[in-house]
Tab-separated table of C-alpha atoms and ligand atoms in Angstrom:
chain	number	residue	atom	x	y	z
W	20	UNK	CA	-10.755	15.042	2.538
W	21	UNK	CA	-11.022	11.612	3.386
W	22	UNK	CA	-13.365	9.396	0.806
W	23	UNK	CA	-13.825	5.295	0.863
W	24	UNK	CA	-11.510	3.655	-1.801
W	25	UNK	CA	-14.475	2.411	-3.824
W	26	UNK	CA	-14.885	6.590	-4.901
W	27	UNK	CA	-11.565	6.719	-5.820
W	28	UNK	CA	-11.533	3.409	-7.816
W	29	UNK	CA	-14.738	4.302	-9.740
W	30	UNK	CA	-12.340	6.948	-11.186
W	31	UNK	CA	-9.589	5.221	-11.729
W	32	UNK	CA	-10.381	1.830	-12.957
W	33	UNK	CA	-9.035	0.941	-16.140
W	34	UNK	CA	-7.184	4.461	-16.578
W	35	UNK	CA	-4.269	4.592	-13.370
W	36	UNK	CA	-3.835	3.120	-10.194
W	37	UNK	CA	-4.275	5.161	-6.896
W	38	UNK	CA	-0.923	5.100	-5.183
W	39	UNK	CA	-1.439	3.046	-1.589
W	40	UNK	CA	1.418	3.716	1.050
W	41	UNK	CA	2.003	2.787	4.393
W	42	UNK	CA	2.483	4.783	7.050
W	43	UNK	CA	3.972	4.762	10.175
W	44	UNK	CA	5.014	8.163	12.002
W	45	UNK	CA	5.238	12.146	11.778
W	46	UNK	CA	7.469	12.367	8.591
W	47	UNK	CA	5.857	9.820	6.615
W	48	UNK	CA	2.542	11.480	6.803
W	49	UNK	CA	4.132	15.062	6.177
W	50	UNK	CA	6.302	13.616	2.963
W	51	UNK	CA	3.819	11.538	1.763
W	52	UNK	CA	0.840	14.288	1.576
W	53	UNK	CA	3.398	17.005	0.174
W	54	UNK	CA	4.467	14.242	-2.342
W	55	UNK	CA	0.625	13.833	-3.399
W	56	UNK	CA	-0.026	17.294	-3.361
W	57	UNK	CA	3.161	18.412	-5.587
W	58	UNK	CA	1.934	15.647	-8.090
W	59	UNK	CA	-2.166	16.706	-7.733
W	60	UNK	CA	-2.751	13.057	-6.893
W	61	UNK	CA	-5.583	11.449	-5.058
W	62	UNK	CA	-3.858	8.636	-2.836
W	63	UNK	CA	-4.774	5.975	0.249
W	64	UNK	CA	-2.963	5.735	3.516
W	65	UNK	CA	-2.333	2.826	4.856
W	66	UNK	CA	-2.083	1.759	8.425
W	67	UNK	CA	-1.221	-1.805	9.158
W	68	UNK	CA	-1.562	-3.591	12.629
W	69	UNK	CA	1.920	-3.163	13.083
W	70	UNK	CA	1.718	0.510	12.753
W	71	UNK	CA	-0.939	1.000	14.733
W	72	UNK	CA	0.649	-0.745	17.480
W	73	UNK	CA	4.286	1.140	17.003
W	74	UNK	CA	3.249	4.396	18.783
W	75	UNK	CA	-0.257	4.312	19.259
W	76	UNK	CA	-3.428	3.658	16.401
W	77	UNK	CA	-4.703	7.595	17.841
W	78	UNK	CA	-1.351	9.350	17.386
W	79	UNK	CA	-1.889	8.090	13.509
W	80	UNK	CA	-5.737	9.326	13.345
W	81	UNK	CA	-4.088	12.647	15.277
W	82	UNK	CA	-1.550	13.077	12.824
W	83	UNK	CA	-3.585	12.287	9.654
W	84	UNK	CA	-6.629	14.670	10.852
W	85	UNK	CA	-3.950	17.317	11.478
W	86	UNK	CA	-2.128	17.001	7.541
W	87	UNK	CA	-5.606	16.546	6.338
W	88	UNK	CA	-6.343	19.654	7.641
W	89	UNK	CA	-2.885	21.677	6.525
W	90	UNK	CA	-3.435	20.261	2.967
W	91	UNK	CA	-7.222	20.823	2.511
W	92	UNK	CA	-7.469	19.969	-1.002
W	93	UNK	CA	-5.993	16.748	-0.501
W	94	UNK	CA	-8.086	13.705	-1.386
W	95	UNK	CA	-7.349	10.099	0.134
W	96	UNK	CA	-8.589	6.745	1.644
W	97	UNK	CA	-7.942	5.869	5.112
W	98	UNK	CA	-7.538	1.947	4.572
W	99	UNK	CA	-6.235	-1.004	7.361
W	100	UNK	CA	-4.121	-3.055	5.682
W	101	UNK	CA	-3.591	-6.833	5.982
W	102	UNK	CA	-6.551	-6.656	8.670
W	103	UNK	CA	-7.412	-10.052	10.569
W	104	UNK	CA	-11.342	-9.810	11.593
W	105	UNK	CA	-11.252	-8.181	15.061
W	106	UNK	CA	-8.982	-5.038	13.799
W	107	UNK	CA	-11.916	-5.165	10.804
W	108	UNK	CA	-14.588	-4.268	13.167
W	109	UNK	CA	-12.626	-2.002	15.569
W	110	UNK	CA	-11.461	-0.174	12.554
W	111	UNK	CA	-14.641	-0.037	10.832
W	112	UNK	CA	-16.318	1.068	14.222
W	113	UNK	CA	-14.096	3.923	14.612
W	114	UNK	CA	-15.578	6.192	12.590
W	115	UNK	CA	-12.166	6.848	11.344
W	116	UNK	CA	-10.625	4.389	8.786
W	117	UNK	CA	-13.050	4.670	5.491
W	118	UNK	CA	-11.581	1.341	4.189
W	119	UNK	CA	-10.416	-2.501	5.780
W	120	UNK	CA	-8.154	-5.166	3.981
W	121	UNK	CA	-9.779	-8.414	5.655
W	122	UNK	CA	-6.576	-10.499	4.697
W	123	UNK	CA	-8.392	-14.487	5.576
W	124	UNK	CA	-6.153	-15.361	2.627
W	125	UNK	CA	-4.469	-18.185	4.841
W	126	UNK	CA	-7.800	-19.911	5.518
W	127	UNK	CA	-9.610	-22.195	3.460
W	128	UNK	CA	-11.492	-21.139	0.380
W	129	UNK	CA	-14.972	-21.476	1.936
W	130	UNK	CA	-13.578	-20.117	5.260
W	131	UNK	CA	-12.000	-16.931	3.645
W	132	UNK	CA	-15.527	-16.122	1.335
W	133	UNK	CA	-17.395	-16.717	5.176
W	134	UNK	CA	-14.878	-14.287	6.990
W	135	UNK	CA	-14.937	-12.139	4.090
W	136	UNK	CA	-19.127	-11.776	4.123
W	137	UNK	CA	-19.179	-11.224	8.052
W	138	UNK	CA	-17.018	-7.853	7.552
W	139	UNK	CA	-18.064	-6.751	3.869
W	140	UNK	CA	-21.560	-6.891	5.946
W	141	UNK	CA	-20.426	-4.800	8.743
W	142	UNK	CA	-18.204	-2.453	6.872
W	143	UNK	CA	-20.865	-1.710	4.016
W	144	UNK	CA	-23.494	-1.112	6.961
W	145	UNK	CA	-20.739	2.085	7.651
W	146	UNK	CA	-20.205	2.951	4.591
W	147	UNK	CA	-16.758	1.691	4.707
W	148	UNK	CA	-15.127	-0.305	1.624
W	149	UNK	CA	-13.191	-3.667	1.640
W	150	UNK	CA	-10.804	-5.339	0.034
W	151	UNK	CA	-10.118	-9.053	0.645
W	152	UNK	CA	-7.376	-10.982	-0.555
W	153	UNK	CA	-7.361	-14.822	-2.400
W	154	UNK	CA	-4.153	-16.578	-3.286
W	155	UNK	CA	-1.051	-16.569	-1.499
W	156	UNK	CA	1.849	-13.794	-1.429
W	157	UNK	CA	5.061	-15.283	-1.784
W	158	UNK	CA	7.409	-14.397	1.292
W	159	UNK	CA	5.953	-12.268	4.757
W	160	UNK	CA	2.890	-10.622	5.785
W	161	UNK	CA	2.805	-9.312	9.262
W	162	UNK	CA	2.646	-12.293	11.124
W	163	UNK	CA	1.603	-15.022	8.181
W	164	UNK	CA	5.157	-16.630	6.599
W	165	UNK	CA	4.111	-18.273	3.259
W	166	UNK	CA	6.875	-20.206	1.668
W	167	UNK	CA	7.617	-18.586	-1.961
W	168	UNK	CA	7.600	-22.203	-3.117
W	169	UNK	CA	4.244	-22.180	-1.758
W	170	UNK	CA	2.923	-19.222	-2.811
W	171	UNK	CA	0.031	-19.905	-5.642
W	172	UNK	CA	-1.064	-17.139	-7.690
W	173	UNK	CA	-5.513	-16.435	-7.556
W	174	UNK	CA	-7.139	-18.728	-9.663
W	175	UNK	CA	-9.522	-16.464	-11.953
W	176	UNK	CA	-12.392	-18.946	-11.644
W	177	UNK	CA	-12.556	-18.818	-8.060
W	178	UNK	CA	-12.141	-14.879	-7.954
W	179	UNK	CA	-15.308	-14.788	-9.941
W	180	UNK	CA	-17.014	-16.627	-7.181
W	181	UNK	CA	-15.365	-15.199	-3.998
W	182	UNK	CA	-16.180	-11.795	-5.407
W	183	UNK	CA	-20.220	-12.795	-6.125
W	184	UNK	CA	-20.170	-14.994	-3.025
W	185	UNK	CA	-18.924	-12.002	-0.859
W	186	UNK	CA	-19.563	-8.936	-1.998
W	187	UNK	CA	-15.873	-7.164	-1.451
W	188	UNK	CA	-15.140	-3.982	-3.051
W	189	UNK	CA	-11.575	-5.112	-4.458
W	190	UNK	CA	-9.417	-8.080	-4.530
W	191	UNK	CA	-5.861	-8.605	-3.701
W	192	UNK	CA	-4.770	-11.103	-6.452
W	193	UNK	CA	-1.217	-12.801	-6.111
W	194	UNK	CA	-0.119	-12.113	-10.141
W	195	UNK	CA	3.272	-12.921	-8.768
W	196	UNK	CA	4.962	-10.391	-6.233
W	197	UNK	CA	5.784	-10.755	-2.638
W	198	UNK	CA	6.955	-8.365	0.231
W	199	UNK	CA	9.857	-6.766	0.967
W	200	UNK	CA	13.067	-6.264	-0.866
W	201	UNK	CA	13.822	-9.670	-2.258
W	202	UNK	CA	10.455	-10.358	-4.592
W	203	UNK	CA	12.183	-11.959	-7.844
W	204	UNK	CA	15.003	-14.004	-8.978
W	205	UNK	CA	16.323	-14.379	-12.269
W	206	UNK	CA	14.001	-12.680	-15.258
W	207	UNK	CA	10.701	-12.678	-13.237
W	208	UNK	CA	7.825	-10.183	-13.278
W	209	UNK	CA	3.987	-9.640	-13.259
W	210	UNK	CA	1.706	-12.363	-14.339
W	211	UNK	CA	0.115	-10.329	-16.584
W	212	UNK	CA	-2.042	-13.325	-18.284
W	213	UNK	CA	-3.501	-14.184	-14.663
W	214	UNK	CA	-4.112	-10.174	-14.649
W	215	UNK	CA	-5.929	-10.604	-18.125
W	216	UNK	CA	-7.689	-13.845	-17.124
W	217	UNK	CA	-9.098	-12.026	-13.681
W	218	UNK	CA	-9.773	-9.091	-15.644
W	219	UNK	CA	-12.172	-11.491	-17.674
W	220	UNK	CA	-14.399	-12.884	-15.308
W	221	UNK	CA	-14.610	-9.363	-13.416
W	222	UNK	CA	-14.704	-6.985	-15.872
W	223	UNK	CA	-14.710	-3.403	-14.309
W	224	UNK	CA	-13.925	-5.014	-10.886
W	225	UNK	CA	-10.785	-3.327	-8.751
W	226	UNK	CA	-7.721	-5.467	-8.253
W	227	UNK	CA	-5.163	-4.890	-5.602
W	228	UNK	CA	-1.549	-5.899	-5.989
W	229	UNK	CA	0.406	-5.909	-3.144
W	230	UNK	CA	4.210	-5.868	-2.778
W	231	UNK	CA	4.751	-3.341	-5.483
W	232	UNK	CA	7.796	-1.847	-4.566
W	233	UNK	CA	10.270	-1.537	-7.144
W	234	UNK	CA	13.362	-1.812	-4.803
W	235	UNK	CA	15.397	0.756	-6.642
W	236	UNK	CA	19.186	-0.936	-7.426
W	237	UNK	CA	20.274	3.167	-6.558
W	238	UNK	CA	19.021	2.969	-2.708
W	239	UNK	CA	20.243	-0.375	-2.114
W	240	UNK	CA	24.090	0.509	-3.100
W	241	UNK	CA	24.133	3.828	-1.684
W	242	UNK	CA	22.604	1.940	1.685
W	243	UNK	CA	25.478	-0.475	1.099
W	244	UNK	CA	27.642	2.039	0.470
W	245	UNK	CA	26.630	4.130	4.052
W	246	UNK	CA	27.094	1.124	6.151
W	247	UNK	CA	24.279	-0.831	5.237
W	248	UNK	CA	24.469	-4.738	4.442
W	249	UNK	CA	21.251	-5.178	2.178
W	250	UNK	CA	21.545	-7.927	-0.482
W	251	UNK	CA	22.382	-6.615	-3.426
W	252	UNK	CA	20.339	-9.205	-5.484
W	253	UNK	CA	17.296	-7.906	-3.478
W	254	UNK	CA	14.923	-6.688	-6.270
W	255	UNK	CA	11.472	-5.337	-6.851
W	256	UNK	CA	8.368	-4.614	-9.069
W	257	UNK	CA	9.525	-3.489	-12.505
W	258	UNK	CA	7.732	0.591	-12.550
W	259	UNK	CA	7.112	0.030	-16.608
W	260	UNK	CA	4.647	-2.737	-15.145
W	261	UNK	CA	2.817	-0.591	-12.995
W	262	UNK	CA	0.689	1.292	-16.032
W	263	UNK	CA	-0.517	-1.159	-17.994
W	264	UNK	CA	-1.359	-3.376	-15.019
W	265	UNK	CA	-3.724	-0.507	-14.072
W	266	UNK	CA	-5.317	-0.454	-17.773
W	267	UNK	CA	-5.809	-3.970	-17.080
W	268	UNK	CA	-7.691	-3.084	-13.676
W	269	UNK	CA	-5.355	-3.080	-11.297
W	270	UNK	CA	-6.639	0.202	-9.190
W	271	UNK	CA	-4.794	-0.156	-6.079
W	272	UNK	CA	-0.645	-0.599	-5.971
W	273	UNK	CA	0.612	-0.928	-2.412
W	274	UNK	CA	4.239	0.306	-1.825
W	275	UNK	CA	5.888	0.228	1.706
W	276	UNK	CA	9.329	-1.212	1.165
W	277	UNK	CA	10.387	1.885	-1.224
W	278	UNK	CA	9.612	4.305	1.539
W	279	UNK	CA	11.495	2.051	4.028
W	280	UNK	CA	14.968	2.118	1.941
W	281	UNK	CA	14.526	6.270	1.163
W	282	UNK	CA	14.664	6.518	4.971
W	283	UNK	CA	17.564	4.002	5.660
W	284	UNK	CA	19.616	5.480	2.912
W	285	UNK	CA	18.951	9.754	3.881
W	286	UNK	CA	19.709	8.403	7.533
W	287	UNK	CA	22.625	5.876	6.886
W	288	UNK	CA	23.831	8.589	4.207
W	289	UNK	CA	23.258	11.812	7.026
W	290	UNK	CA	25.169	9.994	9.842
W	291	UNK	CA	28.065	8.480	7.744
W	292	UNK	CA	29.055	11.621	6.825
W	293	UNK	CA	28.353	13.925	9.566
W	294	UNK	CA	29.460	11.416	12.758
W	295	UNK	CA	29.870	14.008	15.497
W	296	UNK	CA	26.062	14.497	15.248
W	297	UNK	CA	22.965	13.236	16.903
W	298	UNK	CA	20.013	15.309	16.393
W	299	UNK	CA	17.487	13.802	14.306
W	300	UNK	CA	15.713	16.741	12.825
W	301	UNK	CA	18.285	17.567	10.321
W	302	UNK	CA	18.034	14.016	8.719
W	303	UNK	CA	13.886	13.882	9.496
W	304	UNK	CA	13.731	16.981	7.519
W	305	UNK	CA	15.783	15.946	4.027
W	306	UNK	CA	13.822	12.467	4.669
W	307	UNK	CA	10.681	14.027	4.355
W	308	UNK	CA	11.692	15.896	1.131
W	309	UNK	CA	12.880	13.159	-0.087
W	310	UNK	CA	9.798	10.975	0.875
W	311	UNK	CA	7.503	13.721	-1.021
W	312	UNK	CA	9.530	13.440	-4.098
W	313	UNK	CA	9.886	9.831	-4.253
W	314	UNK	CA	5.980	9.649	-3.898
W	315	UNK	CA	5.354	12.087	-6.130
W	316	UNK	CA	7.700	10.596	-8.626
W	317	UNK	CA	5.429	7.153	-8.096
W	318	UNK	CA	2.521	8.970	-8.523
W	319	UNK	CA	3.756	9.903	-12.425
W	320	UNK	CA	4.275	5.991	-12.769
W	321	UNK	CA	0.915	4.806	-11.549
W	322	UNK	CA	-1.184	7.435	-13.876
W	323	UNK	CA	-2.620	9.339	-10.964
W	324	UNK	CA	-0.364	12.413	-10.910
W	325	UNK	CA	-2.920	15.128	-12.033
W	326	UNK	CA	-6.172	13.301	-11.283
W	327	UNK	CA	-7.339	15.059	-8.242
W	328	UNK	CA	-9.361	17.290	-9.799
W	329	UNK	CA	-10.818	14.618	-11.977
W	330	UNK	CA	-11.668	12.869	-8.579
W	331	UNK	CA	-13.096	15.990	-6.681
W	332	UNK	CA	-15.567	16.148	-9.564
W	333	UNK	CA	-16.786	12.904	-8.891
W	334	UNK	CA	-17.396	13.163	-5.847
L	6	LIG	O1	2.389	-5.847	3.894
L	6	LIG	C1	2.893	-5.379	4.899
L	6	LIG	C2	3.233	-3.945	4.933
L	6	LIG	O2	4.441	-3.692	4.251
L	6	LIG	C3	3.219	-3.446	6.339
L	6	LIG	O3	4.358	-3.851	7.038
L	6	LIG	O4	3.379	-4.980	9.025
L	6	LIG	O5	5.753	-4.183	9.031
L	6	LIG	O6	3.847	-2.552	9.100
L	6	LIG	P1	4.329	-3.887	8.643
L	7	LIG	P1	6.077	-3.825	-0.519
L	7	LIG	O1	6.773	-4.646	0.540
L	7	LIG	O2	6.454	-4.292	-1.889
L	7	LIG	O3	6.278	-2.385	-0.354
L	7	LIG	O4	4.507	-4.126	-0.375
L	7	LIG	C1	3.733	-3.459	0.579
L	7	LIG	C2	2.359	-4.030	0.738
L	7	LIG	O5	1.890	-4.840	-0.036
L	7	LIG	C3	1.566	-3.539	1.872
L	7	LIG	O6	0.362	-4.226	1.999
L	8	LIG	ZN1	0.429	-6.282	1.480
């Protein structure tokens, strides 16, 4: 059943953090629902401009209608994510996504809050929730390249106003992560007292961290290991963090990069060793069991494992 992401956070806040993954194809969407419904976890699926270009945005809607269907008592959030103001509106005029990430993040202050107000206006008309993003992510988002030197974590004082001044539903905060596989060097991790400080001025209000993936040091060597030529000093979100970031109020933890190294190391690992073969189902189908149980081991982490009922009740 698909619900807005302001009904699942109303559940969550404060207790665990709803499990947002990205999805891009058939196997993703099968391994990520079994994953959520192994571990009795609400969840949100997330579809960025990128992946609705790779095939096309209605095979997605096809094959997330059809799993929604197979897994009835499944509960999620269809949500666009990193959304520039056009996708917004097609997305919200669909009919189809029940949640937009307007990510104005790169514009001015004053430009981002009057971005932000157009779509939270358009979007709440639907009954569609949004989340809207202040401060900078260090390294890349879709097409936006922020220096890491660059990248400045949200300023709590001005997250009080952008939230009053635009109504949003959640706020991505930059508390110190970035994209992709190579998020910290040296000894650092969550900014937990810019957490605490946001946390302050918003009490009960939804925060969003993005680039959560924990970059497991396992899948990177055995990637190495099968071929692959992956930094090894790439590393990721520490997974102790991920808990009491959500008793702080972080609702929403965003993890693509983890799904993207499970499928490079089944199918780096599947051809290494079997080289006179080239059909893909064999390797789709131990990727998608092993996409279900790396989800549904995240799921344990983040608190929501064994919430879906919880949820359904508050529906
Ligand atoms: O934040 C970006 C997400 O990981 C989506 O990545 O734009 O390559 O689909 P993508
Ligand atoms: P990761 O690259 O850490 O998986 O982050 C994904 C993300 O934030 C999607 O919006
Ligand atoms: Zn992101």
């Amino acid at each position: 059943m698909i619900v807005t992401t302001a009904q699942l956070y109303k559940v969550a806040y404060g207790k665990f953090a709803v499990g947002a993954y990205n999805i891009n194809n058939a196997e993703q969407v099968m391994g990520l629902f079994r994953g959520c419904m192994e571990s009795k976890a609400p969840f949100i699926i997330q579809i960025s401009k990128g992946a609705r270009k790779y095939t096309d945005k209605k095979i997605l809607e096809a094959l997330i209608r059809t799993a929604d269907e197979l897994f009835p008592e499944s509960i999620f959030a269809v949500h666009l994510d990193h959304g520039d103001e056009e996708t917004c509106y097609e997305c919200i005029d669909s009919g189809f996504y029940s949640s937009v990430m307007i990510d104005a993040s790169h514009e001015t202050f004053d430009e981002n809050v009057a971005i932000t107000k157009r779509v939270v206006e358009r979007a709440h008309e639907k009954g569609v929730s949004v989340e809207a993003e202040l401060g900078m992510l260090g390294g890349v988002e879709e097409d936006i390249q922020v220096d890491e030197k660059n990248a400045c974590l949200t300023d709590p004082d001005e997250a009080e106003v952008f939230v009053k001044k635009t109504g949003c539903d959640s706020l991505a905060c930059a508390i110190g992560t970035s994209h992709g596989a190579y998020k910290f060097k040296g000894q650092q991790s969550l900014h937990f007292n810019v957490i605490e400080a946001i946390q302050k001025k918003l009490p009960g209000f939804p925060m969003v961290m993005h680039g959560s993936s924990s970059v497991p040091q396992e899948e990177v060597q055995r990637i190495n290991a099968a071929g692959g030529k992956l930094d090894p000093s790439a590393r990721g979100v520490n997974v102790e963090e991920y808990l009491p970031a959500a008793k702080l109020g972080v609702t929403k933890v965003n993890i693509d990069t983890d799904g993207r190294l499970v499928w490079t190391r089944v199918h780096r690992e599947y051809f290494r060793d079997k080289p006179e073969e080239f059909d893909f189902r064999p390797p789709g189908k131990i990727f998608m069991a092993e996409y279900a149980k790396f989800i549904a081991s995240r799921n344990e982490l983040l608190g929501s494992a064994g919430q879906l009922e919880a949820v359904r009740k508050s529906l």
